[in-house]
């Protein structure tokens, strides 16, 4: 019996751990030059975190836990659930973290994370903290991809933790062979 041939579509590549790269000409500031890490994906819904929009707030500005000073920049993850702080990391021993591949973990038991930080057992350079997320209901994300709003790609932990956030969009486009990454400001193709 012959194995079934798997036909890959642009939708079959979407999974937790994939990234969406905003195509040029988004008018909404949230999505302009955004890169979104997909954290949950099913036939019913999708959720992700914008990973390249740093804020001017530090995590410790939002926490009043004694002995816990997280001197890391807080990133804007999206307009949904802004009261929730989540984290992406490269620390395999954090309990209950979801592993996305490429050295990237999402979340984990917050009490364990607090204890590990207090005990100075976590390298905070291997963590990024986010307020908010982005969500799509059934079929919305697929519709946006079909209408050329996003490119689907992947990302490594090295890119995620060592790239300058403001340059990550350009860097990902160039690595994927897309020449839009050459332009400092995107142009509107409808004008040409």
Short mmCIF file of C-alpha atoms in Angstrom, two decimals:
data_model
loop_
_atom_site.label_atom_id
_atom_site.label_comp_id
_atom_site.label_asym_id
_atom_site.label_seq_id
_atom_site.Cartn_x
_atom_site.Cartn_y
_atom_site.Cartn_z
CA UNK A 1 0.00 0.00 0.00
CA UNK A 2 1.38 3.37 -1.04
CA UNK A 3 1.62 6.09 1.61
CA UNK A 4 -0.81 8.94 1.08
CA UNK A 5 0.70 11.99 -0.50
CA UNK A 6 0.44 14.95 1.84
CA UNK A 7 -0.45 18.13 0.04
CA UNK A 8 0.74 21.15 1.97
CA UNK A 9 -1.35 24.27 1.75
CA UNK A 10 -0.65 27.63 3.30
CA UNK A 11 -3.13 26.65 6.03
CA UNK A 12 -1.58 23.26 6.83
CA UNK A 13 1.61 25.05 7.91
CA UNK A 14 -0.21 26.91 10.70
CA UNK A 15 0.31 25.38 14.13
CA UNK A 16 1.26 26.46 17.62
CA UNK A 17 4.79 27.77 17.18
CA UNK A 18 4.29 29.12 13.63
CA UNK A 19 4.70 32.83 13.08
CA UNK A 20 2.59 35.13 10.98
CA UNK A 21 4.47 37.91 9.22
CA UNK A 22 2.30 40.89 8.35
CA UNK A 23 2.30 41.68 4.66
CA UNK A 24 2.95 45.34 3.81
CA UNK A 25 0.16 47.91 3.76
CA UNK A 26 -1.63 47.06 7.00
CA UNK A 27 -3.29 50.26 8.15
CA UNK A 28 -4.03 49.09 11.72
CA UNK A 29 -1.08 50.02 13.99
CA UNK A 30 -1.34 46.71 15.88
CA UNK A 31 -0.57 44.71 12.76
CA UNK A 32 1.68 47.07 10.82
CA UNK A 33 5.01 45.21 10.51
CA UNK A 34 3.84 42.74 13.14
CA UNK A 35 5.10 39.24 13.71
CA UNK A 36 2.71 37.04 15.65
CA UNK A 37 3.69 33.78 17.32
CA UNK A 38 0.72 31.40 17.18
CA UNK A 39 0.17 29.97 20.68
CA UNK A 40 -3.06 28.04 20.02
CA UNK A 41 -4.54 26.83 16.76
CA UNK A 42 -7.55 24.64 15.99
CA UNK A 43 -10.42 24.49 13.51
CA UNK A 44 -12.47 26.59 15.93
CA UNK A 45 -10.13 29.44 16.84
CA UNK A 46 -6.59 30.77 16.87
CA UNK A 47 -4.63 32.84 19.36
CA UNK A 48 -1.21 34.43 19.17
CA UNK A 49 1.12 37.02 20.62
CA UNK A 50 2.70 39.92 18.75
CA UNK A 51 6.40 39.37 19.47
CA UNK A 52 8.10 42.43 18.00
CA UNK A 53 6.42 45.42 19.66
CA UNK A 54 8.28 46.45 22.80
CA UNK A 55 6.60 48.88 25.19
CA UNK A 56 8.21 51.43 27.49
CA UNK A 57 7.03 49.53 30.59
CA UNK A 58 9.10 47.10 32.64
CA UNK A 59 7.57 43.95 34.11
CA UNK A 60 8.47 45.09 37.64
CA UNK A 61 6.30 48.19 37.13
CA UNK A 62 3.24 45.91 37.15
CA UNK A 63 4.19 43.54 39.97
CA UNK A 64 4.17 44.09 43.71
CA UNK A 65 5.51 40.67 44.71
CA UNK A 66 8.22 41.06 47.39
CA UNK A 67 11.58 39.65 46.34
CA UNK A 68 10.54 39.41 42.70
CA UNK A 69 12.07 42.11 40.53
CA UNK A 70 11.86 41.30 36.85
CA UNK A 71 13.87 43.96 35.08
CA UNK A 72 12.69 43.07 31.61
CA UNK A 73 10.80 45.06 29.02
CA UNK A 74 7.12 44.21 28.67
CA UNK A 75 6.02 43.61 25.08
CA UNK A 76 2.63 44.44 23.59
CA UNK A 77 1.12 41.07 22.67
CA UNK A 78 -2.19 42.35 21.29
CA UNK A 79 -5.42 44.02 22.31
CA UNK A 80 -7.13 40.90 23.72
CA UNK A 81 -6.79 40.05 27.43
CA UNK A 82 -4.48 42.97 28.20
CA UNK A 83 -4.63 42.18 31.92
CA UNK A 84 -2.86 38.84 31.39
CA UNK A 85 0.93 38.69 31.28
CA UNK A 86 2.30 35.67 29.44
CA UNK A 87 5.85 34.62 28.69
CA UNK A 88 7.85 32.92 25.99
CA UNK A 89 11.15 31.36 26.96
CA UNK A 90 13.97 28.99 26.17
CA UNK A 91 13.97 27.20 29.55
CA UNK A 92 13.06 23.51 29.26
CA UNK A 93 12.80 22.84 33.02
CA UNK A 94 9.86 25.20 33.67
CA UNK A 95 6.96 22.89 34.62
CA UNK A 96 3.85 22.79 32.44
CA UNK A 97 5.36 24.88 29.62
CA UNK A 98 4.20 24.16 26.07
CA UNK A 99 7.06 23.31 23.70
CA UNK A 100 6.67 24.71 20.18
CA UNK A 101 9.93 23.38 18.72
CA UNK A 102 13.00 25.38 17.66
CA UNK A 103 13.93 25.92 21.33
CA UNK A 104 10.77 27.94 22.09
CA UNK A 105 8.53 27.32 25.10
CA UNK A 106 5.33 29.14 26.05
CA UNK A 107 4.04 29.69 29.56
CA UNK A 108 4.44 27.26 32.39
CA UNK A 109 3.42 27.11 36.02
CA UNK A 110 3.57 30.74 37.27
CA UNK A 111 4.27 29.78 40.89
CA UNK A 112 7.26 27.68 39.80
CA UNK A 113 8.48 30.54 37.59
CA UNK A 114 8.28 33.00 40.50
CA UNK A 115 10.21 30.63 42.76
CA UNK A 116 12.87 29.96 40.12
CA UNK A 117 13.32 33.70 39.58
CA UNK A 118 13.54 34.40 43.34
CA UNK A 119 16.15 31.62 43.64
CA UNK A 120 18.08 33.17 40.72
CA UNK A 121 17.85 29.88 38.77
CA UNK A 122 16.43 31.42 35.59
CA UNK A 123 18.39 33.40 33.03
CA UNK A 124 15.92 36.23 32.34
CA UNK A 125 17.64 36.89 29.00
CA UNK A 126 15.94 33.66 27.88
CA UNK A 127 12.47 35.04 28.66
CA UNK A 128 10.18 37.63 27.09
CA UNK A 129 7.03 38.91 28.78
CA UNK A 130 3.87 40.04 26.97
CA UNK A 131 0.67 41.85 27.93
CA UNK A 132 -2.29 40.86 25.81
CA UNK A 133 -2.77 38.62 22.81
CA UNK A 134 -4.47 38.43 19.44
CA UNK A 135 -7.41 36.13 18.73
CA UNK A 136 -9.35 34.92 15.70
CA UNK A 137 -12.62 33.02 15.63
CA UNK A 138 -13.28 30.07 13.34
CA UNK A 139 -12.12 30.78 9.79
CA UNK A 140 -10.99 34.38 10.37
CA UNK A 141 -7.26 33.73 10.28
CA UNK A 142 -7.56 31.48 7.22
CA UNK A 143 -9.60 34.21 5.51
CA UNK A 144 -6.90 36.82 6.28
CA UNK A 145 -4.16 34.52 4.93
CA UNK A 146 -6.18 33.77 1.79
CA UNK A 147 -6.55 37.53 1.30
CA UNK A 148 -2.78 38.05 1.48
CA UNK A 149 -2.67 39.70 4.89
CA UNK A 150 -0.08 37.29 6.40
CA UNK A 151 2.80 35.07 5.38
CA UNK A 152 3.22 31.91 7.47
CA UNK A 153 6.75 31.08 8.59
CA UNK A 154 8.69 29.70 11.53
CA UNK A 155 11.10 31.23 14.00
CA UNK A 156 14.03 29.98 16.05
CA UNK A 157 14.76 30.81 19.67
CA UNK A 158 17.90 32.62 18.51
CA UNK A 159 15.84 34.95 16.29
CA UNK A 160 13.26 35.47 19.00
CA UNK A 161 15.65 36.30 21.84
CA UNK A 162 18.59 37.95 20.07
CA UNK A 163 17.00 40.01 17.29
CA UNK A 164 16.24 43.69 17.79
CA UNK A 165 12.41 43.74 18.00
CA UNK A 166 11.99 46.72 15.63
CA UNK A 167 14.13 44.97 12.99
CA UNK A 168 12.65 41.48 13.27
CA UNK A 169 9.98 42.06 10.59
CA UNK A 170 12.59 43.14 8.04
CA UNK A 171 14.95 40.37 9.09
CA UNK A 172 12.30 37.65 8.74
CA UNK A 173 11.28 38.92 5.30
CA UNK A 174 14.87 38.95 4.09
CA UNK A 175 15.56 35.45 5.48
CA UNK A 176 12.46 34.20 3.67
CA UNK A 177 13.68 35.75 0.41
CA UNK A 178 11.07 38.51 0.36
CA UNK A 179 12.34 41.78 -1.05
CA UNK A 180 9.82 43.92 0.89
CA UNK A 181 12.34 43.61 3.71
CA UNK A 182 14.64 45.96 1.81
CA UNK A 183 12.31 48.93 2.17
CA UNK A 184 12.55 51.12 5.28
CA UNK A 185 8.96 52.21 4.70
CA UNK A 186 6.53 50.01 2.86
CA UNK A 187 4.87 51.38 -0.21
CA UNK A 188 1.33 50.87 -1.34
CA UNK A 189 1.44 48.65 -4.47
CA UNK A 190 -1.91 50.07 -5.60
CA UNK A 191 -0.15 53.39 -6.28
CA UNK A 192 2.27 51.95 -8.84
#
